Amino acid sequence: VGTVNDKIVMVDISDRAHPVILGTYIPPSVIPGFSARYLAVRDTVLYCSYGNGLTAFSVANPGLITPLSFFPTGYSSRKVSVKDHLAYVTSGMAGLWMVDVSDPLHPRRMGYLPTPGYAYDLVVDSNIAYVSVNFALYSRYEETWNGLLTIDLSRPDSLRILEAYEM
């Protein structure tokens, strides 16, 4: 599964010399600002950072990629990571979201943490999220600050920054 020109494309690469397109999802023209940035798959559900949120798609039938739900994050969604029944989404100036996706038709907020700066990339390991941030992007500040935040995920109702490292 990948994105091409803001479309989601499912490709069979079992024969790497001859990839076969199995299905494509082209968003309706009524969705302004569609941009499929990052993808994560769990079982037969594809999670995609999509515009200003997280969209779940059914990929049970690769020829018919079907939207299931949308969870708004309030800003341009970036990286998505799925572990067990939780999706983690970095959302630019909005920070980090923890979303319960145990029912892909009804995602619900488990936790949220505004980050200092623009949250880009994300890696989740056990109960720690590693989030890259840029402090000056889209801000009034003259100095830039690129860094890495380590975030405690053990209590979804009170996510907190453990450390901030300048890069």
PDB file of C-alpha atoms in Angstrom:
ATOM      1  CA  VAL A   1       0.000   0.000   0.000  1.00  0.00           C
ATOM      2  CA  GLY A   2       1.298   3.452  -0.861  1.00  0.00           C
ATOM      3  CA  THR A   3       0.297   6.911  -1.983  1.00  0.00           C
ATOM      4  CA  VAL A   4       0.730   8.325  -5.462  1.00  0.00           C
ATOM      5  CA  ASN A   5      -0.451  11.828  -6.399  1.00  0.00           C
ATOM      6  CA  ASP A   6      -2.749  11.876  -3.359  1.00  0.00           C
ATOM      7  CA  LYS A   7      -4.301   8.524  -4.243  1.00  0.00           C
ATOM      8  CA  ILE A   8      -4.004   5.379  -2.181  1.00  0.00           C
ATOM      9  CA  VAL A   9      -2.752   2.454  -4.247  1.00  0.00           C
ATOM     10  CA  MET A  10      -2.584  -1.202  -3.194  1.00  0.00           C
ATOM     11  CA  VAL A  11       0.098  -3.131  -5.076  1.00  0.00           C
ATOM     12  CA  ASP A  12       0.955  -6.842  -5.058  1.00  0.00           C
ATOM     13  CA  ILE A  13       4.755  -7.023  -4.987  1.00  0.00           C
ATOM     14  CA  SER A  14       5.059 -10.783  -4.488  1.00  0.00           C
ATOM     15  CA  ASP A  15       6.835 -10.803  -7.873  1.00  0.00           C
ATOM     16  CA  ARG A  16       9.009  -7.723  -7.456  1.00  0.00           C
ATOM     17  CA  ALA A  17       9.894  -7.659 -11.141  1.00  0.00           C
ATOM     18  CA  HIS A  18       6.206  -7.457 -12.073  1.00  0.00           C
ATOM     19  CA  PRO A  19       4.169  -5.473  -9.509  1.00  0.00           C
ATOM     20  CA  VAL A  20       0.410  -5.598  -9.990  1.00  0.00           C
ATOM     21  CA  ILE A  21      -1.988  -2.828  -8.919  1.00  0.00           C
ATOM     22  CA  LEU A  22      -4.802  -4.462  -6.946  1.00  0.00           C
ATOM     23  CA  GLY A  23      -6.825  -1.397  -6.061  1.00  0.00           C
ATOM     24  CA  THR A  24      -6.856   2.378  -5.964  1.00  0.00           C
ATOM     25  CA  TYR A  25      -8.747   4.843  -3.826  1.00  0.00           C
ATOM     26  CA  ILE A  26      -9.263   8.230  -5.434  1.00  0.00           C
ATOM     27  CA  PRO A  27     -10.832  10.730  -3.048  1.00  0.00           C
ATOM     28  CA  PRO A  28     -14.009  12.488  -4.117  1.00  0.00           C
ATOM     29  CA  SER A  29     -13.368  15.965  -5.472  1.00  0.00           C
ATOM     30  CA  VAL A  30     -15.489  17.364  -2.640  1.00  0.00           C
ATOM     31  CA  ILE A  31     -12.706  16.671  -0.145  1.00  0.00           C
ATOM     32  CA  PRO A  32     -10.535  19.813  -0.184  1.00  0.00           C
ATOM     33  CA  GLY A  33      -6.882  19.468   0.623  1.00  0.00           C
ATOM     34  CA  PHE A  34      -6.749  15.678   0.465  1.00  0.00           C
ATOM     35  CA  SER A  35      -3.244  14.561   1.081  1.00  0.00           C
ATOM     36  CA  ALA A  36      -2.484  10.997   2.033  1.00  0.00           C
ATOM     37  CA  ARG A  37       0.850  11.369   3.788  1.00  0.00           C
ATOM     38  CA  TYR A  38       1.675   8.349   5.908  1.00  0.00           C
ATOM     39  CA  LEU A  39       0.127   4.915   6.186  1.00  0.00           C
ATOM     40  CA  ALA A  40      -0.038   2.099   8.728  1.00  0.00           C
ATOM     41  CA  VAL A  41      -1.861  -1.213   8.369  1.00  0.00           C
ATOM     42  CA  ARG A  42      -3.391  -3.357  11.113  1.00  0.00           C
ATOM     43  CA  ASP A  43      -5.214  -6.514  10.062  1.00  0.00           C
ATOM     44  CA  THR A  44      -7.488  -5.471   7.167  1.00  0.00           C
ATOM     45  CA  VAL A  45      -7.602  -1.786   8.102  1.00  0.00           C
ATOM     46  CA  LEU A  46      -5.381   0.896   6.627  1.00  0.00           C
ATOM     47  CA  TYR A  47      -4.824   4.018   8.725  1.00  0.00           C
ATOM     48  CA  CYS A  48      -3.811   7.118   6.851  1.00  0.00           C
ATOM     49  CA  SER A  49      -2.848  10.610   7.954  1.00  0.00           C
ATOM     50  CA  TYR A  50      -5.307  12.398   5.745  1.00  0.00           C
ATOM     51  CA  GLY A  51      -5.662  16.161   5.641  1.00  0.00           C
ATOM     52  CA  ASN A  52      -6.464  17.306   9.171  1.00  0.00           C
ATOM     53  CA  GLY A  53      -6.983  13.912  10.705  1.00  0.00           C
ATOM     54  CA  LEU A  54      -6.731  10.148  10.677  1.00  0.00           C
ATOM     55  CA  THR A  55      -8.797   8.140   8.206  1.00  0.00           C
ATOM     56  CA  ALA A  56      -9.430   4.398   8.463  1.00  0.00           C
ATOM     57  CA  PHE A  57      -9.958   2.418   5.253  1.00  0.00           C
ATOM     58  CA  SER A  58     -11.026  -1.185   4.801  1.00  0.00           C
ATOM     59  CA  VAL A  59      -8.541  -3.102   2.642  1.00  0.00           C
ATOM     60  CA  ALA A  60     -10.218  -6.478   3.189  1.00  0.00           C
ATOM     61  CA  ASN A  61     -10.977  -6.464  -0.544  1.00  0.00           C
ATOM     62  CA  PRO A  62      -7.857  -4.950  -2.160  1.00  0.00           C
ATOM     63  CA  GLY A  63      -9.841  -4.073  -5.287  1.00  0.00           C
ATOM     64  CA  LEU A  64     -12.261  -1.984  -3.257  1.00  0.00           C
ATOM     65  CA  ILE A  65     -10.484   0.278  -0.754  1.00  0.00           C
ATOM     66  CA  THR A  66     -13.315   1.748   1.320  1.00  0.00           C
ATOM     67  CA  PRO A  67     -13.273   4.638   3.824  1.00  0.00           C
ATOM     68  CA  LEU A  68     -14.558   3.596   7.250  1.00  0.00           C
ATOM     69  CA  SER A  69     -14.106   6.621   9.517  1.00  0.00           C
ATOM     70  CA  PHE A  70     -12.353   9.922  10.081  1.00  0.00           C
ATOM     71  CA  PHE A  71     -10.898  11.249  13.334  1.00  0.00           C
ATOM     72  CA  PRO A  72     -10.109  14.999  13.272  1.00  0.00           C
ATOM     73  CA  THR A  73      -6.798  16.127  14.749  1.00  0.00           C
ATOM     74  CA  GLY A  74      -7.286  19.841  14.214  1.00  0.00           C
ATOM     75  CA  TYR A  75      -4.219  20.417  12.069  1.00  0.00           C
ATOM     76  CA  SER A  76      -2.255  18.901   9.230  1.00  0.00           C
ATOM     77  CA  SER A  77      -1.707  15.255  10.169  1.00  0.00           C
ATOM     78  CA  ARG A  78       1.750  13.884   9.609  1.00  0.00           C
ATOM     79  CA  LYS A  79       2.997  10.484  10.800  1.00  0.00           C
ATOM     80  CA  VAL A  80       0.766   7.639  11.948  1.00  0.00           C
ATOM     81  CA  SER A  81       1.802   4.559  13.892  1.00  0.00           C
ATOM     82  CA  VAL A  82      -0.492   1.744  15.032  1.00  0.00           C
ATOM     83  CA  LYS A  83       0.305  -0.544  17.957  1.00  0.00           C
ATOM     84  CA  ASP A  84      -2.292  -3.049  19.121  1.00  0.00           C
ATOM     85  CA  HIS A  85      -5.591  -1.121  19.322  1.00  0.00           C
ATOM     86  CA  LEU A  86      -4.038   2.362  19.476  1.00  0.00           C
ATOM     87  CA  ALA A  87      -3.113   4.754  16.687  1.00  0.00           C
ATOM     88  CA  TYR A  88      -0.649   7.561  17.340  1.00  0.00           C
ATOM     89  CA  VAL A  89      -0.726  10.606  15.076  1.00  0.00           C
ATOM     90  CA  THR A  90       1.564  13.618  14.933  1.00  0.00           C
ATOM     91  CA  SER A  91      -0.423  16.591  13.790  1.00  0.00           C
ATOM     92  CA  GLY A  92       1.869  19.536  13.105  1.00  0.00           C
ATOM     93  CA  MET A  93       1.105  22.448  15.418  1.00  0.00           C
ATOM     94  CA  ALA A  94      -1.628  20.416  17.150  1.00  0.00           C
ATOM     95  CA  GLY A  95       0.820  17.923  18.702  1.00  0.00           C
ATOM     96  CA  LEU A  96       0.440  14.207  19.403  1.00  0.00           C
ATOM     97  CA  TRP A  97      -2.837  12.276  19.461  1.00  0.00           C
ATOM     98  CA  MET A  98      -3.494   8.804  20.886  1.00  0.00           C
ATOM     99  CA  VAL A  99      -6.610   7.271  19.299  1.00  0.00           C
ATOM    100  CA  ASP A 100      -8.394   4.043  20.247  1.00  0.00           C
ATOM    101  CA  VAL A 101      -9.031   2.212  16.957  1.00  0.00           C
ATOM    102  CA  SER A 102     -10.276  -1.071  18.412  1.00  0.00           C
ATOM    103  CA  ASP A 103     -13.500  -0.279  16.519  1.00  0.00           C
ATOM    104  CA  PRO A 104     -12.285   1.240  13.213  1.00  0.00           C
ATOM    105  CA  LEU A 105     -15.789   2.548  12.504  1.00  0.00           C
ATOM    106  CA  HIS A 106     -15.768   4.597  15.713  1.00  0.00           C
ATOM    107  CA  PRO A 107     -12.284   5.858  16.627  1.00  0.00           C
ATOM    108  CA  ARG A 108     -12.116   7.707  19.931  1.00  0.00           C
ATOM    109  CA  ARG A 109      -9.644   9.967  21.634  1.00  0.00           C
ATOM    110  CA  MET A 110      -7.583   8.317  24.353  1.00  0.00           C
ATOM    111  CA  GLY A 111      -4.946  10.988  24.864  1.00  0.00           C
ATOM    112  CA  TYR A 112      -3.587  14.248  23.512  1.00  0.00           C
ATOM    113  CA  LEU A 113      -0.482  16.332  24.127  1.00  0.00           C
ATOM    114  CA  PRO A 114       0.275  19.685  22.505  1.00  0.00           C
ATOM    115  CA  THR A 115       3.940  19.783  21.567  1.00  0.00           C
ATOM    116  CA  PRO A 116       6.277  22.757  21.588  1.00  0.00           C
ATOM    117  CA  GLY A 117       6.682  23.239  17.856  1.00  0.00           C
ATOM    118  CA  TYR A 118       5.571  21.422  14.760  1.00  0.00           C
ATOM    119  CA  ALA A 119       5.325  17.652  15.381  1.00  0.00           C
ATOM    120  CA  TYR A 120       6.616  15.660  12.409  1.00  0.00           C
ATOM    121  CA  ASP A 121       7.893  12.152  12.716  1.00  0.00           C
ATOM    122  CA  LEU A 122       6.994   9.514  15.270  1.00  0.00           C
ATOM    123  CA  VAL A 123       8.242   6.195  16.580  1.00  0.00           C
ATOM    124  CA  VAL A 124       6.452   4.333  19.367  1.00  0.00           C
ATOM    125  CA  ASP A 125       8.280   1.805  21.528  1.00  0.00           C
ATOM    126  CA  SER A 126       6.411   0.304  24.478  1.00  0.00           C
ATOM    127  CA  ASN A 127       5.080   3.269  26.475  1.00  0.00           C
ATOM    128  CA  ILE A 128       7.383   5.885  24.953  1.00  0.00           C
ATOM    129  CA  ALA A 129       6.794   7.995  21.841  1.00  0.00           C
ATOM    130  CA  TYR A 130       9.738   9.637  20.126  1.00  0.00           C
ATOM    131  CA  VAL A 131       8.518  12.728  18.269  1.00  0.00           C
ATOM    132  CA  SER A 132      10.633  15.003  16.088  1.00  0.00           C
ATOM    133  CA  VAL A 133       9.676  18.673  16.251  1.00  0.00           C
ATOM    134  CA  ASN A 134      10.625  21.945  14.595  1.00  0.00           C
ATOM    135  CA  PHE A 135      10.014  24.957  16.786  1.00  0.00           C
ATOM    136  CA  ALA A 136      10.259  27.795  14.269  1.00  0.00           C
ATOM    137  CA  LEU A 137       8.365  26.343  11.341  1.00  0.00           C
ATOM    138  CA  TYR A 138       5.161  28.334  10.816  1.00  0.00           C
ATOM    139  CA  SER A 139       5.950  30.563  13.794  1.00  0.00           C
ATOM    140  CA  ARG A 140       7.051  34.119  14.494  1.00  0.00           C
ATOM    141  CA  TYR A 141      10.304  33.074  16.114  1.00  0.00           C
ATOM    142  CA  GLU A 142      13.618  33.946  14.466  1.00  0.00           C
ATOM    143  CA  GLU A 143      15.542  31.064  15.967  1.00  0.00           C
ATOM    144  CA  THR A 144      14.885  27.537  14.854  1.00  0.00           C
ATOM    145  CA  TRP A 145      14.945  24.614  17.220  1.00  0.00           C
ATOM    146  CA  ASN A 146      14.897  21.112  15.860  1.00  0.00           C
ATOM    147  CA  GLY A 147      14.559  18.455  18.430  1.00  0.00           C
ATOM    148  CA  LEU A 148      13.357  15.135  19.661  1.00  0.00           C
ATOM    149  CA  LEU A 149      10.777  14.723  22.401  1.00  0.00           C
ATOM    150  CA  THR A 150      10.365  11.584  24.456  1.00  0.00           C
ATOM    151  CA  ILE A 151       6.763  11.297  25.606  1.00  0.00           C
ATOM    152  CA  ASP A 152       5.350   9.029  28.320  1.00  0.00           C
ATOM    153  CA  LEU A 153       2.314   7.154  26.946  1.00  0.00           C
ATOM    154  CA  SER A 154       1.623   5.031  30.038  1.00  0.00           C
ATOM    155  CA  ARG A 155      -1.295   7.223  31.172  1.00  0.00           C
ATOM    156  CA  PRO A 156      -3.363   8.256  28.122  1.00  0.00           C
ATOM    157  CA  ASP A 157      -5.344  10.782  30.166  1.00  0.00           C
ATOM    158  CA  SER A 158      -2.135  12.644  31.042  1.00  0.00           C
ATOM    159  CA  LEU A 159       0.514  12.274  28.345  1.00  0.00           C
ATOM    160  CA  ARG A 160       3.694  14.109  29.303  1.00  0.00           C
ATOM    161  CA  ILE A 161       7.062  15.050  27.872  1.00  0.00           C
ATOM    162  CA  LEU A 162       9.881  13.208  29.621  1.00  0.00           C
ATOM    163  CA  GLU A 163      12.827  14.827  27.834  1.00  0.00           C
ATOM    164  CA  ALA A 164      13.474  17.314  25.033  1.00  0.00           C
ATOM    165  CA  TYR A 165      16.685  16.985  23.039  1.00  0.00           C
ATOM    166  CA  GLU A 166      17.955  19.720  20.747  1.00  0.00           C
ATOM    167  CA  MET A 167      19.307  18.474  17.437  1.00  0.00           C
TER     168      MET A 167
END
